[in-house]
Coordinates of C-alpha atoms in Angstrom, one line a residue:
X1 CA 80.1 106.7 83.5
X2 CA 82.5 109.2 85.1
X3 CA 80.5 112.6 86.0
X4 CA 83.4 115.2 86.3
X5 CA 83.4 119.0 84.8
X6 CA 86.8 119.1 83.3
X7 CA 87.7 122.0 82.4
X8 CA 84.0 123.5 82.1
X9 CA 84.9 127.3 83.8
X10 CA 80.9 127.4 84.1
X11 CA 80.9 124.9 86.3
X12 CA 83.4 126.1 88.6
X13 CA 81.6 129.3 88.7
X14 CA 78.3 128.1 89.4
X15 CA 79.3 126.0 92.3
X16 CA 81.1 128.8 93.8
X17 CA 77.7 131.3 93.6
X18 CA 75.6 128.3 95.0
X19 CA 78.1 127.9 98.1
X20 CA 78.2 131.6 98.4
X21 CA 74.4 132.1 98.4
X22 CA 74.0 129.7 101.4
X23 CA 77.0 131.8 103.0
X24 CA 79.9 129.8 102.9
X25 CA 83.4 130.6 101.4
X26 CA 84.1 129.7 98.1
X27 CA 86.1 131.9 96.3
X28 CA 84.4 134.3 94.6
X29 CA 84.8 135.0 90.9
X30 CA 86.8 138.4 90.5
X31 CA 87.1 137.9 86.5
X32 CA 86.0 135.3 83.6
X33 CA 86.2 134.3 80.0
X34 CA 84.6 131.2 79.6
X35 CA 85.3 130.7 76.0
X36 CA 88.9 130.5 76.7
X37 CA 88.3 128.6 80.0
X38 CA 89.6 131.6 82.0
X39 CA 89.3 132.7 85.4
X40 CA 90.2 135.1 87.5
X41 CA 89.2 134.1 91.7
X42 CA 89.9 135.1 95.1
X43 CA 93.1 133.9 97.0
X44 CA 91.9 132.4 100.5
X45 CA 95.1 132.3 101.8
X46 CA 97.0 129.6 102.3
X47 CA 95.9 128.4 106.1
X48 CA 95.1 124.7 104.3
X49 CA 93.9 122.4 107.1
X50 CA 96.6 119.9 106.1
X51 CA 99.4 122.3 106.5
X52 CA 98.2 124.2 109.6
X53 CA 97.7 120.8 111.3
X54 CA 100.7 119.3 110.9
X55 CA 102.8 122.6 112.3
X56 CA 100.4 121.9 115.5
X57 CA 96.8 123.4 114.6
X58 CA 93.7 122.0 116.3
X59 CA 93.0 118.9 114.8
X60 CA 89.5 118.5 116.6
X61 CA 88.5 122.1 116.3
X62 CA 89.8 122.3 112.6
X63 CA 87.1 118.8 111.7
X64 CA 83.9 120.6 113.8
X65 CA 84.1 123.4 111.8
X66 CA 84.6 121.3 108.7
X67 CA 81.3 119.3 109.9
X68 CA 79.2 122.8 110.3
X69 CA 80.1 123.5 106.9
X70 CA 78.2 120.2 105.7
X71 CA 75.7 120.8 108.4
X72 CA 74.9 123.6 106.7
X73 CA 74.9 122.9 103.1
X74 CA 72.8 119.8 104.1
X75 CA 70.2 122.5 105.6
X76 CA 68.7 122.6 101.7
X77 CA 68.3 119.6 99.1
X78 CA 70.3 119.8 96.4
X79 CA 69.2 122.7 93.3
X80 CA 68.6 121.3 89.6
X81 CA 70.3 124.1 88.3
X82 CA 73.1 126.8 89.4
X83 CA 73.8 129.9 88.1
X84 CA 76.8 132.0 88.1
X85 CA 75.8 134.9 86.4
X86 CA 72.6 135.6 83.7
X87 CA 73.0 133.4 81.2
X88 CA 76.1 131.4 82.9
X89 CA 74.4 127.7 84.5
X90 CA 74.7 124.3 84.8
X91 CA 73.0 121.6 85.8
X92 CA 73.5 119.5 88.7
X93 CA 73.3 116.4 88.0
X94 CA 72.8 113.1 90.0
X95 CA 75.2 110.7 91.6
X96 CA 73.3 107.8 90.7
X97 CA 73.9 103.9 91.3
X98 CA 74.8 104.2 87.7
X99 CA 77.5 106.0 88.5
X100 CA 78.4 104.5 92.1
X101 CA 79.0 101.1 90.0
X102 CA 81.0 102.2 87.2
X103 CA 83.0 103.8 89.8
X104 CA 83.6 100.6 92.0
X105 CA 84.3 98.6 88.8
X106 CA 87.7 100.7 89.0
X107 CA 88.8 98.1 91.3
X108 CA 88.8 94.8 89.9
X109 CA 89.7 96.3 86.3
X110 CA 93.0 98.1 87.7
X111 CA 94.0 97.1 91.2
X112 CA 93.2 93.6 91.0
X113 CA 95.7 92.9 87.4
X114 CA 98.4 95.6 89.7
X115 CA 97.9 93.1 93.0
X116 CA 97.8 89.9 91.4
X117 CA 99.4 90.5 87.9
X118 CA 96.8 88.7 85.7
X119 CA 93.4 90.3 85.0
X120 CA 90.5 89.7 87.4
X121 CA 88.7 86.9 86.6
X122 CA 85.4 87.5 84.7
X123 CA 83.0 85.3 87.0
X124 CA 84.9 87.1 89.9
X125 CA 84.1 91.0 88.3
X126 CA 80.6 89.1 87.8
X127 CA 80.0 88.3 91.4
X128 CA 81.9 91.5 92.9
X129 CA 79.5 93.8 91.0
X130 CA 76.7 91.7 91.8
X131 CA 77.9 92.3 95.6
X132 CA 77.7 95.5 95.1
X133 CA 74.3 95.5 93.5
X134 CA 73.3 94.1 97.2
X135 CA 74.8 96.7 99.4
X136 CA 73.8 99.3 97.1
X137 CA 70.3 98.8 97.0
X138 CA 70.0 98.4 100.6
X139 CA 70.6 102.8 100.8
X140 CA 67.5 104.9 101.5
X141 CA 65.8 106.8 99.4
X142 CA 66.4 110.3 100.4
X143 CA 66.8 114.3 99.3
X144 CA 70.0 114.5 97.9
X145 CA 72.0 117.8 98.8
X146 CA 74.8 119.2 97.2
X147 CA 77.9 116.8 97.5
X148 CA 81.5 118.7 96.4
X149 CA 83.1 115.4 96.2
X150 CA 86.8 115.8 97.1
X151 CA 85.7 117.8 100.6
X152 CA 88.9 116.9 103.0
X153 CA 91.7 118.5 104.6
X154 CA 94.2 119.6 101.4
X155 CA 90.9 121.1 99.7
X156 CA 89.9 122.9 103.0
X157 CA 91.3 126.2 104.3
X158 CA 91.1 128.0 107.5
X159 CA 90.0 131.5 107.7
X160 CA 89.6 132.7 111.1
X161 CA 88.6 136.3 110.4
X162 CA 85.3 135.2 108.7
X163 CA 82.4 134.1 111.0
X164 CA 80.0 130.5 111.6
X165 CA 81.0 128.0 108.6
X166 CA 82.4 130.6 106.4
X167 CA 85.7 130.1 108.6
X168 CA 86.2 127.4 106.3
X169 CA 87.2 128.3 103.0
X170 CA 86.7 125.6 100.0
X171 CA 88.4 124.4 97.4
X172 CA 88.6 121.8 94.3
X173 CA 84.6 121.5 93.9
X174 CA 84.0 121.6 90.2
X175 CA 82.9 118.2 90.5
X176 CA 80.0 118.7 92.6
X177 CA 76.9 116.4 92.2
X178 CA 74.1 116.4 93.7
X179 CA 73.8 112.8 96.2
X180 CA 73.9 111.6 99.6
X181 CA 74.3 113.8 102.4
X182 CA 76.8 111.0 104.1
X183 CA 79.3 111.3 101.2
X184 CA 81.4 114.6 101.8
X185 CA 81.4 113.1 105.7
X186 CA 83.1 110.3 105.2
X187 CA 85.5 112.1 102.3
X188 CA 86.8 114.1 104.8
X189 CA 87.1 111.6 107.6
X190 CA 88.9 108.7 105.7
X191 CA 90.7 110.7 103.8
X192 CA 93.4 109.3 101.4
X193 CA 96.2 111.7 102.2
X194 CA 96.3 111.6 105.8
X195 CA 95.8 109.4 108.8
X196 CA 92.0 110.5 110.6
X197 CA 92.5 108.4 114.0
X198 CA 89.2 106.7 114.7
X199 CA 88.3 108.2 117.6
X200 CA 88.4 111.6 115.5
X201 CA 86.2 109.8 113.3
X202 CA 83.7 108.4 115.4
X203 CA 83.4 112.0 117.3
X204 CA 82.8 113.9 114.1
X205 CA 80.0 111.3 112.8
X206 CA 78.8 111.5 116.5
X207 CA 78.8 115.9 116.3
X208 CA 77.0 115.5 113.0
X209 CA 74.3 113.2 113.9
X210 CA 73.5 114.9 116.9
X211 CA 73.0 117.7 115.4
X212 CA 71.1 116.7 112.3
X213 CA 68.5 114.6 115.1
X214 CA 68.0 118.0 117.0
X215 CA 67.1 120.2 113.7
X216 CA 65.4 117.7 111.2
X217 CA 62.8 115.4 112.9
X218 CA 62.7 113.3 109.6
X219 CA 66.2 112.4 110.4
X220 CA 67.5 108.8 111.3
X221 CA 70.6 108.0 112.6
X222 CA 70.8 104.9 112.3
X223 CA 69.6 104.9 108.4
X224 CA 73.0 107.5 108.1
X225 CA 75.2 105.5 109.8
X226 CA 74.2 102.3 106.9
X227 CA 74.6 105.2 104.5
X228 CA 78.1 106.2 105.6
X229 CA 79.7 102.9 105.7
X230 CA 78.3 101.6 102.4
X231 CA 79.3 104.9 101.2
X232 CA 82.9 104.9 102.3
X233 CA 83.3 101.4 100.9
X234 CA 82.3 102.2 97.5
X235 CA 84.3 105.9 97.5
X236 CA 87.2 103.7 98.9
X237 CA 86.7 100.8 96.0
X238 CA 87.0 103.4 93.7
X239 CA 90.3 105.3 95.2
X240 CA 92.1 102.0 95.1
X241 CA 91.1 101.6 92.1
X242 CA 92.5 104.8 90.7
X243 CA 95.7 104.9 92.3
X244 CA 96.4 101.3 90.9
X245 CA 95.6 102.9 87.6
X246 CA 97.6 106.2 88.5
X247 CA 101.0 103.8 88.4
X248 CA 100.0 101.4 85.6
X249 CA 98.6 103.8 82.9
X250 CA 100.0 106.8 84.3
X251 CA 103.7 106.0 85.8
X252 CA 102.9 107.5 88.8
X253 CA 103.8 105.0 91.5
X254 CA 103.9 107.6 94.7
X255 CA 100.0 106.7 94.8
X256 CA 100.6 102.9 95.9
X257 CA 101.4 104.6 98.9
X258 CA 98.3 105.3 99.7
X259 CA 97.3 102.1 99.2
X260 CA 97.4 100.6 103.0
X261 CA 95.5 103.6 104.2
X262 CA 92.9 102.9 102.2
X263 CA 92.6 99.1 102.7
X264 CA 93.0 100.2 106.1
X265 CA 89.8 102.3 106.2
X266 CA 88.1 99.6 103.8
X267 CA 88.2 97.0 105.9
X268 CA 86.8 99.1 108.8
X269 CA 83.9 99.6 106.4
X270 CA 83.6 96.3 105.6
X271 CA 82.8 95.6 109.4
X272 CA 79.1 97.1 108.8
X273 CA 76.6 94.4 108.6
X274 CA 75.2 96.4 105.5
X275 CA 78.3 95.5 103.8
X276 CA 78.6 91.2 104.2
X277 CA 77.9 90.5 100.6
X278 CA 81.0 92.6 100.1
X279 CA 83.1 91.6 103.0
X280 CA 82.6 88.2 101.7
X281 CA 83.9 89.3 98.5
X282 CA 86.8 90.5 99.5
X283 CA 87.5 87.5 102.0
X284 CA 87.7 84.9 98.6
X285 CA 88.9 86.9 96.2
X286 CA 91.4 89.9 97.9
X287 CA 94.2 87.6 100.5
X288 CA 95.4 90.0 103.2
X289 CA 99.0 90.0 101.4
X290 CA 97.2 92.3 98.3
X291 CA 96.0 94.7 100.9
X292 CA 99.1 96.8 100.7
X293 CA 101.9 98.4 98.4
X294 CA 102.0 95.8 95.7
X295 CA 105.2 94.7 94.3
X296 CA 106.3 96.4 90.7
X297 CA 109.5 96.0 90.6

């Protein structure tokens, strides 16, 4: 049950309008023909976080600005409906347990056959999903916020002439949903395509929690850190499955090269006590030699 906007330009326009109303830098919509799937949008330049960090920009400073965007985004609950213009509206669907379970199933369904050379046994798949059910049930109910889902350095643009959180340009948000606040933060800090040092990730998580504690009287840092560990593992299980599928089904082997990084994140996530049912499952069913680039020769 993947919840994706696909080619629906109305969804992009509606999310962009919602972000703009919050003072954030989504591309402005200059012209649109939604019936033909065409948009003319503002050019946010070429100072992409991933590129300028590689060229020597201050990584810690840029990531701190990205965290500030999330703090602003999480100031208000998610809207039920987003409106781009009169007559142009899009519902904001929930990123709920059903969607999460469908995503984590990608790991046994696609990665396990690639790694082992055989289908994942039905009993192992069933116990995997049961373990996820246990883990996800520990998440505390909280008011959902607008989550962008692909919030990472390749989708963030540096706009130094703007002020505050608007200095970060936002891209690739058309699949936004209503979900848990930790999701976009761990998307930023456990980036599939570039290494984020554990010390930097820890500092940014600490900065977020410190700011929320000072601002929001009902914020629980303990619950948020548990939420972050669970959602990080959930997201990484999904991505591991997707990267295996991109090779096996779509003939794109380059994505297999990202798997060691993803497994490094996953192993770190599994250290949290809330993840014990999953940690036990991975110990029993995914040997260390599979947690890298599978042999595809």
